Each structure stands twice: as structure tokens, then as C-alpha cells.
Amino acid sequence: MTFDALDANGSTVIWANHQRIRTQVIPVMAPGASVAVGNSLALEERAGDQIVSMKVTMRTDQWLAAGTGTDGLGDVTTTLVAGSGKRLPDGNGSVAYTVESRACAAMVSRGVSMVFRSGSGQLIGGTLHNGPEPSACEPAKSDAISTNTGQPGVPADADLNRTMVTVYCDFDRPQRHPASAVPYN
């Protein structure tokens, strides 16, 4: 999935150094599941009030049959720990969550995605913490794990108890440095 912010001419206003982190992989998503897909990207100075649209491009590489946990592709669910969210004055923050994996094999984390909502439920932002969470994708249920947000990406009016969190679990994690249009996670 690739994110972009566009001006009236249809040109990107995402800062050049952040072009390489616009694309992310949602590795395993069960049929009918909902996942948090968030990202926080810096804008060019000229952007100001010039953003007129957002563009999200999705690409599907492969559809797999739903698993039951006995065949390797059981659900991985992430649950926010109520009251755990913290936001600092500079916009950085953290949330705690638990993860339950019904997969029969250990997977690796490709990051933790968060989507933020206001007190009224309006979608107001998101972020991807790209650091691997070592135990998050192992079979069974993990204790609460706390993840910091990436950039100062927690909006001031975010109701952190409404945050949707998804741990991206996969069978492999790329070991290369990201380039534009290559997945960041």
C-alpha cells in the first residue's frame, strides 16, 4: 500500500526524504479482517494548505485460503490495552496492546501500525512503527507490549482509547534499505 498527499496539480507534496517510506506491506490479512494501516509522512515546506487530496494505492500479490491455525495461517489479533495510551507535548506517544496468534508457526514482525481517531470517532491520523517486536508474532497470546509512535504522529485531539492497532506478522522480513516504491517495512 502506498500513501501520497497531492496538491491541486496532482503533484506530491511529501518531503523528498520521506518518499522512500510511503510504501508498506500488509503481510498476512485474513479474509474479512480489518487492519490498521497508518503512516505519518513529513510534507514539503511549500505544502502548507495546498493539499487537496490523498491517494492510497493498493496492490495485491497473492490471495491465500483462510487458515485455522493447524495449517500455518491462523488469525493474528491485536487488542489495545485500554488506558495505556500516552501522548507527549511534541506529538510522540505510545500505546500498549496484546497479541494473540493462532498460527502454528512463529512469524516475524514487520512493524506495528496504528490508526488514530478523535473522541467522536473521526479518523485523524496514523503511523507505522517499523521496529520489529520480537515476541509479538509467536504462537499463543503475548503479554502487553508497548510501542512508541514513529514520527511525532499522534494528533493533539486523538482519543488514544479509540486507537486501532495491528501487528504485521509475516514469514520473513526484508533485510535491505528501503528505496522509493519499495516497502518500508
GROMACS .gro file of N, CA, C and O in nm, residues 39-90:
model
  208
   39ASN      N    1   0.031   0.567   0.854
   39ASN     CA    2   0.163   0.616   0.818
   39ASN      C    3   0.167   0.764   0.851
   39ASN      O    4   0.065   0.833   0.841
   40SER      N    5   0.283   0.814   0.891
   40SER     CA    6   0.299   0.958   0.911
   40SER      C    7   0.419   1.001   0.829
   40SER      O    8   0.527   0.948   0.844
   41LEU      N    9   0.394   1.095   0.740
   41LEU     CA   10   0.495   1.139   0.645
   41LEU      C   11   0.512   1.291   0.655
   41LEU      O   12   0.413   1.363   0.667
   42ALA      N   13   0.635   1.336   0.648
   42ALA     CA   14   0.661   1.480   0.651
   42ALA      C   15   0.629   1.541   0.515
   42ALA      O   16   0.651   1.478   0.411
   43LEU      N   17   0.579   1.663   0.518
   43LEU     CA   18   0.543   1.732   0.395
   43LEU      C   19   0.648   1.837   0.359
   43LEU      O   20   0.719   1.886   0.446
   44GLU      N   21   0.654   1.870   0.231
   44GLU     CA   22   0.744   1.977   0.186
   44GLU      C   23   0.697   2.108   0.247
   44GLU      O   24   0.578   2.126   0.276
   45GLU      N   25   0.789   2.202   0.264
   45GLU     CA   26   0.753   2.331   0.322
   45GLU      C   27   0.646   2.401   0.239
   45GLU      O   28   0.560   2.469   0.293
   46ARG      N   29   0.650   2.384   0.109
   46ARG     CA   30   0.554   2.451   0.021
   46ARG      C   31   0.413   2.395   0.035
   46ARG      O   32   0.316   2.455  -0.010
   47ALA      N   33   0.397   2.280   0.103
   47ALA     CA   34   0.267   2.214   0.111
   47ALA      C   35   0.162   2.303   0.177
   47ALA      O   36   0.055   2.322   0.122
   48GLY      N   37   0.195   2.357   0.295
   48GLY     CA   38   0.101   2.446   0.365
   48GLY      C   39  -0.042   2.398   0.354
   48GLY      O   40  -0.075   2.288   0.393
   49ASP      N   41  -0.127   2.481   0.298
   49ASP     CA   42  -0.269   2.446   0.278
   49ASP      C   43  -0.295   2.394   0.138
   49ASP      O   44  -0.408   2.394   0.092
   50GLN      N   45  -0.189   2.353   0.068
   50GLN     CA   46  -0.204   2.313  -0.071
   50GLN      C   47  -0.250   2.168  -0.091
   50GLN      O   48  -0.275   2.127  -0.203
   51ILE      N   49  -0.260   2.091   0.014
   51ILE     CA   50  -0.304   1.952  -0.003
   51ILE      C   51  -0.452   1.952  -0.038
   51ILE      O   52  -0.535   2.003   0.037
   52VAL      N   53  -0.484   1.897  -0.153
   52VAL     CA   54  -0.623   1.891  -0.194
   52VAL      C   55  -0.676   1.748  -0.198
   52VAL      O   56  -0.797   1.728  -0.201
   53SER      N   57  -0.585   1.651  -0.196
   53SER     CA   58  -0.633   1.513  -0.194
   53SER      C   59  -0.526   1.418  -0.140
   53SER      O   60  -0.408   1.451  -0.138
   54MET      N   61  -0.574   1.305  -0.096
   54MET     CA   62  -0.487   1.196  -0.052
   54MET      C   63  -0.509   1.081  -0.149
   54MET      O   64  -0.620   1.060  -0.196
   55LYS      N   65  -0.403   1.009  -0.176
   55LYS     CA   66  -0.413   0.896  -0.266
   55LYS      C   67  -0.352   0.774  -0.197
   55LYS      O   68  -0.243   0.781  -0.142
   56VAL      N   69  -0.427   0.664  -0.200
   56VAL     CA   70  -0.379   0.538  -0.145
   56VAL      C   71  -0.386   0.436  -0.258
   56VAL      O   72  -0.492   0.415  -0.317
   57THR      N   73  -0.272   0.378  -0.291
   57THR     CA   74  -0.265   0.279  -0.398
   57THR      C   75  -0.242   0.143  -0.335
   57THR      O   76  -0.148   0.124  -0.259
   58MET      N   77  -0.330   0.049  -0.368
   58MET     CA   78  -0.316  -0.087  -0.314
   58MET      C   79  -0.281  -0.183  -0.427
   58MET      O   80  -0.329  -0.168  -0.539
   59ARG      N   81  -0.199  -0.279  -0.392
   59ARG     CA   82  -0.162  -0.382  -0.487
   59ARG      C   83  -0.170  -0.516  -0.413
   59ARG      O   84  -0.121  -0.528  -0.302
   60THR      N   85  -0.230  -0.614  -0.475
   60THR     CA   86  -0.240  -0.747  -0.416
   60THR      C   87  -0.147  -0.840  -0.489
   60THR      O   88  -0.153  -0.852  -0.612
   61ASP      N   89  -0.060  -0.905  -0.416
   61ASP     CA   90   0.032  -1.000  -0.478
   61ASP      C   91  -0.025  -1.141  -0.481
   61ASP      O   92  -0.006  -1.214  -0.576
   62GLN      N   93  -0.093  -1.180  -0.373
   62GLN     CA   94  -0.137  -1.318  -0.365
   62GLN      C   95  -0.251  -1.331  -0.265
   62GLN      O   96  -0.246  -1.274  -0.156
   63TRP      N   97  -0.353  -1.404  -0.302
   63TRP     CA   98  -0.461  -1.437  -0.211
   63TRP      C   99  -0.442  -1.580  -0.165
   63TRP      O  100  -0.418  -1.670  -0.245
   64LEU      N  101  -0.450  -1.603  -0.036
   64LEU     CA  102  -0.437  -1.736   0.021
   64LEU      C  103  -0.567  -1.775   0.090
   64LEU      O  104  -0.641  -1.689   0.137
   65ALA      N  105  -0.591  -1.904   0.099
   65ALA     CA  106  -0.710  -1.952   0.169
   65ALA      C  107  -0.696  -1.922   0.318
   65ALA      O  108  -0.586  -1.918   0.372
   66ALA      N  109  -0.811  -1.902   0.383
   66ALA     CA  110  -0.810  -1.877   0.527
   66ALA      C  111  -0.755  -1.999   0.599
   66ALA      O  112  -0.780  -2.112   0.560
   67GLY      N  113  -0.678  -1.976   0.703
   67GLY     CA  114  -0.621  -2.085   0.781
   67GLY      C  115  -0.696  -2.104   0.911
   67GLY      O  116  -0.776  -2.020   0.952
   68THR      N  117  -0.670  -2.214   0.975
   68THR     CA  118  -0.736  -2.246   1.101
   68THR      C  119  -0.639  -2.247   1.217
   68THR      O  120  -0.678  -2.266   1.331
   69GLY      N  121  -0.512  -2.231   1.190
   69GLY     CA  122  -0.411  -2.241   1.293
   69GLY      C  123  -0.340  -2.375   1.287
   69GLY      O  124  -0.229  -2.388   1.332
   70THR      N  125  -0.405  -2.474   1.228
   70THR     CA  126  -0.340  -2.604   1.213
   70THR      C  127  -0.265  -2.611   1.081
   70THR      O  128  -0.187  -2.703   1.060
   71ASP      N  129  -0.291  -2.517   0.993
   71ASP     CA  130  -0.224  -2.518   0.863
   71ASP      C  131  -0.133  -2.397   0.843
   71ASP      O  132  -0.094  -2.367   0.732
   72GLY      N  133  -0.099  -2.326   0.949
   72GLY     CA  134   0.001  -2.220   0.941
   72GLY      C  135  -0.050  -2.080   0.925
   72GLY      O  136   0.022  -1.986   0.948
   73LEU      N  137  -0.174  -2.060   0.883
   73LEU     CA  138  -0.222  -1.924   0.859
   73LEU      C  139  -0.341  -1.888   0.947
   73LEU      O  140  -0.439  -1.834   0.902
   74GLY      N  141  -0.332  -1.918   1.075
   74GLY     CA  142  -0.436  -1.878   1.167
   74GLY      C  143  -0.433  -1.727   1.189
   74GLY      O  144  -0.335  -1.660   1.157
   75ASP      N  145  -0.542  -1.673   1.242
   75ASP     CA  146  -0.551  -1.529   1.267
   75ASP      C  147  -0.447  -1.480   1.366
   75ASP      O  148  -0.407  -1.552   1.457
   76VAL      N  149  -0.408  -1.356   1.349
   76VAL     CA  150  -0.326  -1.284   1.447
   76VAL      C  151  -0.408  -1.160   1.483
   76VAL      O  152  -0.438  -1.078   1.397
   77THR      N  153  -0.449  -1.150   1.609
   77THR     CA  154  -0.531  -1.036   1.651
   77THR      C  155  -0.454  -0.951   1.751
   77THR      O  156  -0.381  -1.002   1.835
   78THR      N  157  -0.473  -0.821   1.739
   78THR     CA  158  -0.408  -0.724   1.826
   78THR      C  159  -0.517  -0.649   1.901
   78THR      O  160  -0.612  -0.601   1.839
   79THR      N  161  -0.504  -0.637   2.032
   79THR     CA  162  -0.605  -0.571   2.114
   79THR      C  163  -0.539  -0.461   2.197
   79THR      O  164  -0.443  -0.486   2.270
   80LEU      N  165  -0.589  -0.340   2.184
   80LEU     CA  166  -0.540  -0.226   2.260
   80LEU      C  167  -0.567  -0.246   2.408
   80LEU      O  168  -0.674  -0.292   2.447
   81VAL      N  169  -0.470  -0.213   2.494
   81VAL     CA  170  -0.490  -0.214   2.639
   81VAL      C  171  -0.552  -0.078   2.675
   81VAL      O  172  -0.487   0.026   2.660
   82ALA      N  173  -0.677  -0.079   2.718
   82ALA     CA  174  -0.748   0.044   2.749
   82ALA      C  175  -0.672   0.126   2.854
   82ALA      O  176  -0.619   0.072   2.950
   83GLY      N  177  -0.665   0.256   2.832
   83GLY     CA  178  -0.600   0.347   2.924
   83GLY      C  179  -0.448   0.351   2.915
   83GLY      O  180  -0.384   0.422   2.990
   84SER      N  181  -0.390   0.277   2.821
   84SER     CA  182  -0.243   0.269   2.812
   84SER      C  183  -0.181   0.379   2.727
   84SER      O  184  -0.060   0.400   2.732
   85GLY      N  185  -0.260   0.449   2.648
   85GLY     CA  186  -0.206   0.547   2.555
   85GLY      C  187  -0.147   0.669   2.624
   85GLY      O  188  -0.202   0.719   2.722
   86LYS      N  189  -0.034   0.714   2.570
   86LYS     CA  190   0.031   0.835   2.622
   86LYS      C  191   0.070   0.921   2.503
   86LYS      O  192   0.115   0.871   2.402
   87ARG      N  193   0.051   1.053   2.517
   87ARG     CA  194   0.095   1.148   2.415
   87ARG      C  195   0.174   1.257   2.483
   87ARG      O  196   0.126   1.319   2.578
   88LEU      N  197   0.297   1.281   2.434
   88LEU     CA  198   0.381   1.388   2.486
   88LEU      C  199   0.348   1.518   2.413
   88LEU      O  200   0.292   1.516   2.303
   89PRO      N  201   0.385   1.632   2.469
   89PRO     CA  202   0.356   1.760   2.404
   89PRO      C  203   0.413   1.772   2.263
   89PRO      O  204   0.358   1.843   2.178
   90ASP      N  205   0.524   1.701   2.233
   90ASP     CA  206   0.583   1.711   2.099
   90ASP      C  207   0.515   1.620   1.996
   90ASP      O  208   0.554   1.615   1.880
   0.00000   0.00000   0.00000
